[in-house]
Coordinates of C-alpha atoms and ligand atoms in Angstrom, one line a residue:
M1 CA 0.0 0.0 -0.2
I2 CA 1.5 3.3 -0.9
R3 CA 1.0 5.9 1.9
V4 CA 2.6 9.3 1.7
R5 CA 2.5 12.4 3.9
F6 CA 2.8 16.1 4.0
A7 CA 4.2 17.1 7.5
P8 CA 4.5 20.9 7.9
S9 CA 5.1 22.8 11.0
P10 CA 2.4 25.1 11.8
T11 CA 4.6 28.4 11.8
G12 CA 2.0 30.8 10.6
F13 CA 1.6 30.3 6.8
L14 CA 1.9 27.8 4.1
H15 CA 5.1 28.4 2.1
I16 CA 4.7 28.0 -1.6
G17 CA 7.5 25.4 -1.6
G18 CA 5.4 23.5 1.0
L19 CA 2.5 23.6 -1.2
R20 CA 4.6 21.9 -4.0
T21 CA 5.8 19.2 -1.5
A22 CA 2.0 18.6 -0.6
L23 CA 0.9 18.6 -4.2
Y24 CA 3.7 16.1 -5.3
N25 CA 2.6 13.9 -2.4
E26 CA -0.8 14.1 -3.4
L27 CA -0.1 13.3 -7.2
F28 CA 2.0 10.3 -6.2
A29 CA -0.7 9.1 -4.0
R30 CA -3.6 9.6 -6.7
K31 CA -1.5 8.1 -9.4
N32 CA -0.8 4.9 -7.6
G33 CA -4.0 4.4 -5.8
G34 CA -2.4 5.4 -2.4
I35 CA -3.3 7.3 0.7
F36 CA -2.1 10.9 1.3
V37 CA -1.8 11.9 5.0
L38 CA -1.5 15.4 6.5
R39 CA 0.5 15.4 9.9
I40 CA 1.1 18.3 11.9
E41 CA 4.6 18.7 13.2
D42 CA 4.3 21.0 16.2
T43 CA 7.0 19.8 18.6
D44 CA 8.9 22.9 18.5
R45 CA 6.8 24.9 20.8
T46 CA 8.9 28.0 20.3
R47 CA 7.8 28.3 16.8
L48 CA 4.1 27.9 17.2
V49 CA 1.7 30.5 16.0
P50 CA -1.8 30.5 17.1
G51 CA -4.2 29.6 14.4
G52 CA -1.3 28.0 12.4
I53 CA -2.8 24.5 12.1
E54 CA -6.1 26.1 10.7
N55 CA -4.4 28.1 8.4
I56 CA -2.5 25.2 6.9
I57 CA -5.6 23.3 6.5
R58 CA -7.7 26.2 4.9
T59 CA -4.9 27.1 2.5
M60 CA -4.7 23.5 1.4
A61 CA -8.3 23.3 0.9
W62 CA -8.3 26.5 -1.1
S63 CA -5.7 25.0 -3.4
G64 CA -7.6 21.8 -3.7
V65 CA -4.6 19.8 -2.4
Q66 CA -6.6 17.6 0.0
A67 CA -5.3 14.8 2.4
D68 CA -7.3 11.6 2.9
E69 CA -6.2 11.3 6.6
G70 CA -5.4 13.7 9.1
P71 CA -6.7 17.0 10.6
Y72 CA -9.6 18.9 8.9
L73 CA -11.9 21.7 9.8
D74 CA -15.5 20.9 10.7
D75 CA -18.3 23.4 9.6
G76 CA -17.7 25.3 12.7
G77 CA -14.0 25.8 11.9
A78 CA -12.8 23.4 14.7
V79 CA -9.9 21.0 14.0
Q80 CA -11.2 17.4 13.8
E81 CA -9.3 14.4 12.5
R82 CA -10.1 11.4 10.2
G83 CA -8.2 8.0 9.7
D84 CA -7.0 5.1 11.6
Y85 CA -3.4 6.1 12.5
G86 CA -3.9 9.3 14.7
P87 CA -3.6 11.4 16.6
Y88 CA -2.2 13.2 13.4
I89 CA -1.0 16.2 15.6
Q90 CA 2.4 15.4 17.1
S91 CA 1.7 17.5 20.3
N92 CA -1.0 14.8 20.9
R93 CA 1.6 12.0 20.8
F94 CA 4.1 13.0 23.4
D95 CA 3.8 9.7 25.3
I96 CA 4.5 7.7 22.2
Y97 CA 7.9 9.6 21.7
A98 CA 9.1 9.3 25.3
D99 CA 8.2 5.3 25.0
H100 CA 10.5 5.1 22.0
A101 CA 13.2 7.2 23.5
K102 CA 13.2 4.8 26.4
K103 CA 13.5 1.8 24.0
L104 CA 16.6 3.3 22.5
L105 CA 18.1 3.9 26.1
A106 CA 17.4 0.1 26.8
N107 CA 18.8 -1.1 23.5
G108 CA 22.0 1.1 23.6
G109 CA 20.9 3.2 20.7
A110 CA 20.8 6.3 22.8
Y111 CA 22.2 7.9 26.0
R112 CA 21.5 10.5 28.5
C113 CA 23.4 13.8 28.2
F114 CA 23.5 16.2 31.3
C115 CA 25.7 18.8 29.7
S116 CA 24.4 22.4 30.6
A117 CA 23.5 25.0 27.9
E118 CA 26.6 26.9 29.1
R119 CA 28.9 24.1 28.5
L120 CA 27.3 23.4 25.1
E121 CA 27.6 27.1 24.3
S122 CA 31.3 27.4 25.1
M123 CA 32.1 24.2 23.3
K124 CA 30.2 25.7 20.2
T125 CA 32.3 28.9 20.3
A126 CA 35.6 27.0 20.6
M127 CA 34.7 24.9 17.7
M128 CA 33.7 27.8 15.6
A129 CA 36.8 29.6 16.4
E130 CA 39.0 26.7 15.3
R131 CA 36.7 26.4 12.2
R132 CA 35.6 22.8 12.9
P133 CA 32.1 21.5 12.3
I134 CA 29.9 22.1 15.2
M135 CA 29.2 18.8 16.7
Y136 CA 28.5 17.7 20.3
D137 CA 31.8 16.4 21.7
K138 CA 30.2 13.2 23.2
K139 CA 31.2 13.8 26.7
C140 CA 28.4 12.0 28.2
R141 CA 28.6 9.1 25.7
G142 CA 31.0 7.2 27.7
M143 CA 29.7 8.1 31.2
S144 CA 30.0 5.2 33.8
A145 CA 27.0 3.5 35.3
A146 CA 27.9 4.8 38.8
E147 CA 28.0 8.4 37.5
L148 CA 24.9 8.1 35.7
E149 CA 23.3 6.4 38.6
Q150 CA 24.3 9.3 40.9
K151 CA 23.0 12.0 38.5
M152 CA 19.6 10.2 38.0
Q153 CA 19.3 10.0 41.8
A154 CA 20.0 13.7 42.1
G155 CA 17.5 14.5 39.4
E156 CA 19.8 16.3 37.1
P157 CA 18.1 17.7 33.9
H158 CA 19.2 15.9 30.9
V159 CA 18.4 15.3 27.2
I160 CA 18.4 11.9 25.3
R161 CA 21.0 11.8 22.4
L162 CA 21.2 9.3 19.4
K163 CA 24.3 7.4 19.5
M164 CA 25.5 7.7 15.9
P165 CA 27.9 5.0 14.7
E166 CA 31.5 6.6 14.8
S167 CA 32.7 4.9 11.6
G168 CA 31.4 3.6 8.2
N169 CA 28.9 5.2 6.0
T170 CA 25.1 5.4 5.9
E171 CA 23.9 4.8 2.3
F172 CA 20.7 4.9 0.7
N173 CA 19.0 5.3 -2.8
D174 CA 17.0 8.5 -3.1
A175 CA 14.1 8.1 -5.8
I176 CA 15.2 11.4 -7.1
R177 CA 18.9 11.8 -6.4
G178 CA 20.0 8.2 -6.7
R179 CA 22.6 6.6 -4.5
V180 CA 23.6 9.0 -1.4
S181 CA 26.2 8.4 1.0
F182 CA 27.1 10.0 4.3
E183 CA 30.2 9.6 6.5
N184 CA 28.9 8.6 9.9
A185 CA 31.9 10.1 11.8
L186 CA 30.6 13.6 10.5
I187 CA 27.2 13.4 12.0
D188 CA 26.2 14.7 15.2
D189 CA 24.8 12.8 18.2
Q190 CA 21.4 14.4 17.7
V191 CA 19.2 15.3 20.5
L192 CA 16.1 13.1 20.3
L193 CA 14.2 14.0 23.6
K194 CA 14.8 17.5 25.2
S195 CA 15.1 18.0 28.9
D196 CA 11.5 19.1 29.2
G197 CA 10.5 15.6 27.6
F198 CA 9.6 17.1 24.3
P199 CA 10.9 15.2 21.3
T200 CA 12.9 16.8 18.5
Y201 CA 11.7 16.6 14.9
H202 CA 14.1 13.8 14.0
L203 CA 12.6 11.3 16.7
A204 CA 9.1 12.4 16.2
N205 CA 9.3 12.1 12.5
V206 CA 10.9 8.8 12.2
V207 CA 8.6 7.3 14.9
D208 CA 5.5 8.8 13.1
D209 CA 6.4 7.8 9.7
H210 CA 6.8 4.2 10.8
L211 CA 3.5 4.0 13.0
M212 CA 1.6 5.7 10.2
A213 CA 2.9 3.0 7.7
I214 CA 4.3 5.6 5.4
S215 CA 5.8 4.0 2.4
H216 CA 7.4 7.0 0.6
V217 CA 8.8 10.1 2.2
I218 CA 8.7 12.9 -0.3
R219 CA 10.2 16.1 1.1
G220 CA 12.3 19.1 0.5
E221 CA 16.0 18.6 -0.2
D222 CA 16.7 20.6 3.1
W223 CA 16.0 17.5 5.0
L224 CA 18.6 15.3 3.1
P225 CA 21.4 15.7 5.6
S226 CA 19.0 14.6 8.3
T227 CA 18.2 11.3 6.5
P228 CA 21.2 9.4 7.8
K229 CA 20.2 10.0 11.4
H230 CA 16.7 8.8 10.4
L231 CA 18.1 5.7 8.9
V232 CA 20.2 4.8 12.0
L233 CA 17.1 5.3 14.0
Y234 CA 15.1 2.9 11.7
G235 CA 18.0 0.3 12.2
L236 CA 18.0 0.8 16.0
F237 CA 14.2 0.2 16.1
G238 CA 14.4 -2.7 13.8
W239 CA 12.0 -1.0 11.3
T240 CA 12.3 -1.1 7.5
P241 CA 12.8 2.5 6.4
P242 CA 10.6 4.0 3.9
I243 CA 11.6 5.0 0.3
F244 CA 13.0 8.6 0.3
A245 CA 12.6 11.2 -2.4
H246 CA 14.2 14.6 -1.8
L247 CA 12.8 17.5 -3.8
P248 CA 15.1 20.1 -5.3
L249 CA 14.7 23.5 -3.4
L250 CA 12.9 26.5 -4.8
L251 CA 15.3 29.4 -5.5
N252 CA 15.4 33.2 -5.7
P253 CA 16.5 34.6 -9.1
D254 CA 20.1 34.9 -7.6
R255 CA 19.9 31.2 -6.7
S256 CA 19.7 31.7 -2.9
K257 CA 17.0 29.7 -1.0
L258 CA 13.5 31.4 -1.8
S259 CA 13.0 33.9 0.7
K260 CA 10.4 36.5 1.7
R261 CA 12.8 39.3 0.9
Q262 CA 12.8 38.5 -2.7
G263 CA 9.2 37.7 -3.5
D264 CA 6.1 36.3 -2.2
V265 CA 6.4 33.0 -0.5
A266 CA 3.1 32.5 1.3
V267 CA 0.4 30.8 -0.7
E268 CA -2.1 33.2 0.8
E269 CA -0.4 36.1 -0.6
Y270 CA -1.0 34.7 -4.2
A271 CA -4.7 34.0 -3.2
E272 CA -5.2 37.6 -2.0
Q273 CA -3.7 38.8 -5.0
G274 CA -6.4 37.0 -7.0
Y275 CA -4.6 34.1 -8.5
L276 CA -6.9 31.1 -9.0
P277 CA -6.0 27.8 -7.2
E278 CA -5.9 26.0 -10.3
A279 CA -3.4 28.4 -11.7
I280 CA -1.1 28.2 -8.5
V281 CA -1.3 24.4 -8.6
N282 CA -0.4 24.2 -12.2
F283 CA 2.5 26.7 -11.7
V284 CA 4.0 25.0 -8.6
A285 CA 3.6 21.6 -10.2
L286 CA 6.1 22.6 -12.9
L287 CA 8.7 24.0 -10.6
G288 CA 11.2 21.3 -10.8
W289 CA 9.3 18.7 -12.8
N290 CA 8.0 18.8 -16.3
P291 CA 6.5 15.8 -18.1
S292 CA 6.9 17.4 -21.7
A293 CA 9.0 20.5 -22.6
D294 CA 6.4 22.1 -24.9
R295 CA 3.5 22.3 -22.6
E296 CA 2.5 24.6 -19.7
V297 CA -1.0 24.1 -18.9
Y298 CA -2.4 21.2 -17.1
A299 CA -5.6 20.2 -15.3
K300 CA -5.1 18.5 -11.9
R301 CA -6.3 15.2 -13.4
E302 CA -3.6 15.4 -16.2
L303 CA -1.0 16.3 -13.5
V304 CA -2.0 13.0 -11.8
D305 CA -1.8 10.9 -14.9
A306 CA 1.8 12.4 -16.0
F307 CA 3.3 12.3 -12.5
S308 CA 6.2 10.2 -11.6
L309 CA 9.1 10.8 -9.1
E310 CA 11.6 9.9 -11.8
K311 CA 10.9 12.9 -14.0
I312 CA 11.6 15.4 -11.0
N313 CA 14.9 17.3 -11.6
R314 CA 17.8 17.4 -9.3
A315 CA 18.6 21.0 -9.8
G316 CA 16.9 23.7 -7.9
A317 CA 13.9 25.5 -9.4
V318 CA 14.5 29.2 -9.9
Ligands
LIG401 N1 8.1 19.3 9.7 C1 9.0 19.3 8.7 C2 8.8 20.6 7.9 O1 8.4 21.5 8.3 C3 8.9 18.0 7.8 C4 10.0 17.5 7.1 C5 9.7 16.0 6.6 O2 8.8 16.0 5.7 O3 10.3 15.2 7.0 O4 9.3 20.7 6.9

């Protein structure tokens, strides 16, 4: 069964690149008789904007890019959910992430780190001064059982970190980019669970993609460097990873990452200017993908018929 998802963070508005990601997921699902899931990734409480979830749902509905499962708005404008794999809003799943972090502690895939914010900050400053890549120095990775016990007894605040393998490579076949390889030694021992018990994106994303039976992860290329951490997590949990497909970025005319300073990035801004949803969908569909060189106008159903991951470009779309 093909199951894909769009997993935005509700930071205030739907980015035009987010709409393209959602659309490609929907086209892929429709083309293959699969299911398209909307999941809200609101674990970073510092970036939350009130009404952000409603706004994403409303803007997707305006565009006609519609999920089969996940949150939706009822007639009164309240957020409801449909589907058998919920809850679909991560802040309603915190217990699940904490349980999974404990499993990793038990199987040796993760460790408790008691380093203070001050220590991490001065470590970072020193690494920057020496022009070294900024990575946690693994001080707590080798902590003795006795020291760990004593810190736990004292109730010292701590995070849970992923124990990345220190040698070898993590490799996978990306459906768009082909074979990709990362050197494990260069990848940080990612924080999985913060000291307040909140998960980070990495843990929540992997746990949910697995529990929601996601078969293909189609997302922006900015997540490519995170994928080796995710693959290591799949391995530690004993799960089969999904197929990954990383989409080229949308770029400003000067080839920097598309930003507000150089144009409109919020889908709502295009709606307010009077663009029709069909036109916006047609336009974003062809940013980085084109089934034929001499045609520019497609109805949604024609996009579905023509869609394939293999035809997505690797280069960013200006
Ligand atoms: N919440 C992430 C975002 O905002 C999702 C990335 C992913 O699809 O894994 O882009």
